[in-house]
């Protein structure tokens, strides 16, 4: 099999897995493809299913049935080797008669960590690891960050005018990006486990923070507000419709319990962490708590103050800036605070993409 064919089929496996990002937490969204020896026939494909089970390998192998015998399995993450809520995928691969496995990366979860590959090799299957490894690490960044750091991976997204402003305190709401860019952002939301903002954004904009793309409405992830003193209005949109899309408010241990009761009565959930030295939500602890609840990918849509504080605490893994080239209105809230500007020096620009007249730029931690 040529390396080019392996890459083409692994790219397909990755794409299948990436379609379900945001739906499989606490599990990674893996993709798998079963193909014949020279890659000319794709026998079956599969992705981790919503809720995290069944795993991609089982979906693909079940679909291939007897036709898996003697074939090659492409999988975007090492097959699991432990008995969790379902039996190990490595057992299923061995039982299927697959002859060769091409795996993108090892799973750093210490219940797997190379044992999945070792079990396959011990059963006489040829195993090659490392095909499209960089893309797989990006695709599984949420899972990798959660198992190695105990917290979800954080992508910060901010929109700015060409002058560098993210909002306006003194004037009417600034309209920064157009329809195409907004649709792109809604797609990014659909691939996140949660959307997170600071209380300043709720007070200024009263956003819905949901997915409003035709056909993808059911993919609205959990909404999270970082709010040290429970200032979120009970009448805000994200609290009002928390029966439709869950809303979690992360606050400090000392915040009012009476206020909490009002949120709970409206269907929102209140999570408490210890305050930091400034009396605000300790962001490191907040993210650890979200990781313990199973979240792997948090999409933080600002505002600028929360984004700056996340940068100060070294809690940003990816940064997306959308520059609105035909923004309407006058801004006076700078998008990039001083800590975020410094933090960007350590990030790597990994791509850009136009959306209508607007421009997205993507950075990530090397
Ligand atoms: N262009 C964009 O992408 C974009 C995105 C969002 C918002 N905006 C605009 O930005 C403005 C609001 O942004 P903002 O920066 O004032 O609000 P923000 O970042 O949404 O929220 C800041 C608030 O978060 C709370 N917070 C809790 N723990 C914190 C911590 N550890 N560190 C920092 N903050 C913490 C603080 O209030 P407590 O201490 O009370 O908790 C703080 O005042 C509005 O004009 C809005 O329209 C623009």
Tab-separated table of N, CA and C in Angstrom, residues 110-173:
chain	number	residue	atom	x	y	z
A	110	UNK	N	-4.166	6.922	30.245
A	110	UNK	CA	-3.262	5.907	30.798
A	110	UNK	C	-3.903	4.524	30.907
A	111	UNK	N	-5.199	4.414	30.594
A	111	UNK	CA	-5.812	3.074	30.514
A	111	UNK	C	-5.509	2.430	29.152
A	112	UNK	N	-4.984	3.226	28.213
A	112	UNK	CA	-4.672	2.707	26.871
A	112	UNK	C	-3.163	2.835	26.634
A	113	UNK	N	-2.697	4.064	26.326
A	113	UNK	CA	-1.273	4.411	26.238
A	113	UNK	C	-0.385	3.342	25.599
A	114	UNK	N	-0.732	2.922	24.407
A	114	UNK	CA	0.107	1.975	23.684
A	114	UNK	C	-0.373	0.535	23.806
A	115	UNK	N	-1.212	0.243	24.823
A	115	UNK	CA	-1.637	-1.155	25.018
A	115	UNK	C	-2.583	-1.619	23.909
A	116	UNK	N	-3.368	-0.694	23.362
A	116	UNK	CA	-4.270	-1.065	22.264
A	116	UNK	C	-3.474	-1.554	21.075
A	117	UNK	N	-2.432	-0.799	20.708
A	117	UNK	CA	-1.584	-1.208	19.585
A	117	UNK	C	-0.864	-2.515	19.910
A	118	UNK	N	-0.370	-2.630	21.153
A	118	UNK	CA	0.396	-3.829	21.537
A	118	UNK	C	-0.475	-5.083	21.443
A	119	UNK	N	-1.732	-4.986	21.873
A	119	UNK	CA	-2.629	-6.147	21.819
A	119	UNK	C	-2.862	-6.590	20.376
A	120	UNK	N	-3.005	-5.603	19.489
A	120	UNK	CA	-3.217	-5.947	18.071
A	120	UNK	C	-1.989	-6.657	17.513
A	121	UNK	N	-0.810	-6.097	17.831
A	121	UNK	CA	0.436	-6.716	17.318
A	121	UNK	C	0.575	-8.132	17.868
A	122	UNK	N	0.251	-8.291	19.164
A	122	UNK	CA	0.387	-9.618	19.783
A	122	UNK	C	-0.528	-10.629	19.105
A	123	UNK	N	-1.616	-10.149	18.492
A	123	UNK	CA	-2.544	-11.060	17.800
A	123	UNK	C	-2.124	-11.274	16.352
A	124	UNK	N	-0.953	-10.745	15.972
A	124	UNK	CA	-0.435	-10.985	14.626
A	124	UNK	C	-0.879	-9.961	13.585
A	125	UNK	N	-1.517	-8.877	14.044
A	125	UNK	CA	-1.962	-7.835	13.097
A	125	UNK	C	-0.798	-6.866	12.867
A	126	UNK	N	-0.612	-6.459	11.617
A	126	UNK	CA	0.430	-5.465	11.321
A	126	UNK	C	-0.116	-4.083	11.721
A	127	UNK	N	0.638	-3.332	12.532
A	127	UNK	CA	0.154	-2.039	13.033
A	127	UNK	C	1.155	-0.951	12.681
A	128	UNK	N	0.677	0.095	12.017
A	128	UNK	CA	1.537	1.251	11.716
A	128	UNK	C	0.925	2.477	12.373
A	129	UNK	N	1.739	3.230	13.103
A	129	UNK	CA	1.244	4.384	13.852
A	129	UNK	C	1.913	5.650	13.319
A	130	UNK	N	1.133	6.739	13.177
A	130	UNK	CA	1.747	8.030	12.830
A	130	UNK	C	1.252	8.652	11.539
A	131	UNK	N	0.336	7.984	10.836
A	131	UNK	CA	-0.177	8.536	9.580
A	131	UNK	C	-1.070	9.758	9.892
A	132	UNK	N	-0.763	10.906	9.320
A	132	UNK	CA	-1.477	12.175	9.553
A	132	UNK	C	-1.571	12.497	11.055
A	133	UNK	N	-0.467	12.265	11.746
A	133	UNK	CA	-0.471	12.433	13.211
A	133	UNK	C	-0.765	13.881	13.626
A	134	UNK	N	-0.239	14.866	12.881
A	134	UNK	CA	-0.470	16.263	13.280
A	134	UNK	C	-1.953	16.617	13.221
A	135	UNK	N	-2.582	16.208	12.129
A	135	UNK	CA	-4.025	16.504	12.013
A	135	UNK	C	-4.800	15.765	13.102
A	136	UNK	N	-4.388	14.531	13.388
A	136	UNK	CA	-5.100	13.761	14.418
A	136	UNK	C	-4.933	14.413	15.797
A	137	UNK	N	-3.736	14.943	16.066
A	137	UNK	CA	-3.536	15.608	17.373
A	137	UNK	C	-4.447	16.827	17.479
A	138	UNK	N	-4.616	17.535	16.367
A	138	UNK	CA	-5.499	18.720	16.382
A	138	UNK	C	-6.958	18.260	16.562
A	139	UNK	N	-7.319	17.234	15.819
A	139	UNK	CA	-8.689	16.733	15.864
A	139	UNK	C	-9.046	16.234	17.278
A	140	UNK	N	-8.067	15.609	17.929
A	140	UNK	CA	-8.325	15.035	19.265
A	140	UNK	C	-7.769	15.914	20.382
A	141	UNK	N	-7.555	17.203	20.079
A	141	UNK	CA	-6.962	18.089	21.089
A	141	UNK	C	-7.794	18.119	22.371
A	142	UNK	N	-9.114	18.100	22.223
A	142	UNK	CA	-9.976	18.138	23.404
A	142	UNK	C	-9.728	16.933	24.301
A	143	UNK	N	-9.753	15.761	23.718
A	143	UNK	CA	-9.536	14.522	24.485
A	143	UNK	C	-8.127	14.511	25.088
A	144	UNK	N	-7.138	14.876	24.267
A	144	UNK	CA	-5.737	14.827	24.737
A	144	UNK	C	-5.542	15.796	25.911
A	145	UNK	N	-6.141	16.989	25.802
A	145	UNK	CA	-5.975	17.988	26.871
A	145	UNK	C	-6.663	17.501	28.141
A	146	UNK	N	-7.825	16.903	27.980
A	146	UNK	CA	-8.546	16.445	29.179
A	146	UNK	C	-7.798	15.312	29.875
A	147	UNK	N	-7.251	14.367	29.104
A	147	UNK	CA	-6.589	13.258	29.801
A	147	UNK	C	-5.200	13.641	30.311
A	148	UNK	N	-4.563	14.648	29.710
A	148	UNK	CA	-3.219	14.997	30.196
A	148	UNK	C	-3.249	16.153	31.210
A	149	UNK	N	-4.244	17.067	31.088
A	149	UNK	CA	-4.274	18.231	31.988
A	149	UNK	C	-5.502	18.288	32.874
A	150	UNK	N	-6.455	17.410	32.629
A	150	UNK	CA	-7.660	17.382	33.471
A	150	UNK	C	-8.680	18.445	33.121
A	151	UNK	N	-8.437	19.212	32.065
A	151	UNK	CA	-9.380	20.263	31.688
A	151	UNK	C	-9.684	20.160	30.189
A	152	UNK	N	-10.800	20.784	29.744
A	152	UNK	CA	-11.072	20.782	28.309
A	152	UNK	C	-10.083	21.676	27.573
A	153	UNK	N	-9.896	21.419	26.279
A	153	UNK	CA	-9.141	22.352	25.441
A	153	UNK	C	-9.997	23.604	25.253
A	154	UNK	N	-9.336	24.760	25.245
A	154	UNK	CA	-10.063	26.033	25.144
A	154	UNK	C	-9.698	26.726	23.835
A	155	UNK	N	-10.723	26.987	23.031
A	155	UNK	CA	-10.549	27.817	21.830
A	155	UNK	C	-11.193	29.157	22.124
A	156	UNK	N	-10.410	30.230	22.025
A	156	UNK	CA	-10.988	31.567	22.192
A	156	UNK	C	-11.263	32.130	20.813
A	157	UNK	N	-12.488	32.652	20.627
A	157	UNK	CA	-12.840	33.307	19.368
A	157	UNK	C	-13.280	34.733	19.671
A	158	UNK	N	-12.664	35.689	19.008
A	158	UNK	CA	-13.091	37.077	19.156
A	158	UNK	C	-13.260	37.696	17.778
A	159	UNK	N	-14.237	38.579	17.660
A	159	UNK	CA	-14.386	39.342	16.420
A	159	UNK	C	-13.875	40.757	16.692
A	160	UNK	N	-13.213	41.357	15.717
A	160	UNK	CA	-12.682	42.705	15.904
A	160	UNK	C	-12.870	43.511	14.618
A	161	UNK	N	-12.931	44.805	14.802
A	161	UNK	CA	-12.976	45.682	13.632
A	161	UNK	C	-11.554	45.807	13.086
A	162	UNK	N	-11.402	46.399	11.918
A	162	UNK	CA	-10.045	46.571	11.386
A	162	UNK	C	-9.237	47.506	12.301
A	163	UNK	N	-9.931	48.314	13.126
A	163	UNK	CA	-9.199	49.172	14.088
A	163	UNK	C	-8.885	48.417	15.376
A	164	UNK	N	-9.366	47.171	15.507
A	164	UNK	CA	-9.005	46.357	16.667
A	164	UNK	C	-10.008	46.383	17.808
A	165	UNK	N	-11.242	46.875	17.546
A	165	UNK	CA	-12.228	46.912	18.627
A	165	UNK	C	-13.181	45.718	18.567
A	166	UNK	N	-13.597	45.282	19.785
A	166	UNK	CA	-14.499	44.115	19.876
A	166	UNK	C	-15.909	44.532	20.265
A	167	UNK	N	-16.090	45.759	20.701
A	167	UNK	CA	-17.412	46.176	21.154
A	167	UNK	C	-17.436	47.657	21.441
A	168	UNK	N	-18.618	48.086	21.901
A	168	UNK	CA	-18.780	49.503	22.224
A	168	UNK	C	-19.526	49.628	23.534
A	169	UNK	N	-18.935	50.341	24.477
A	169	UNK	CA	-19.634	50.576	25.751
A	169	UNK	C	-20.489	51.830	25.666
A	170	UNK	N	-20.055	52.794	24.848
A	170	UNK	CA	-20.722	54.096	24.864
A	170	UNK	C	-21.826	54.203	23.817
A	171	UNK	N	-21.708	53.453	22.732
A	171	UNK	CA	-22.679	53.607	21.653
A	171	UNK	C	-23.523	52.373	21.471
A	172	UNK	N	-24.273	52.315	20.376
A	172	UNK	CA	-25.075	51.114	20.083
A	172	UNK	C	-24.191	49.923	19.794
A	173	UNK	N	-24.785	48.727	19.823
A	173	UNK	CA	-24.022	47.490	19.632
A	173	UNK	C	-23.289	47.517	18.287
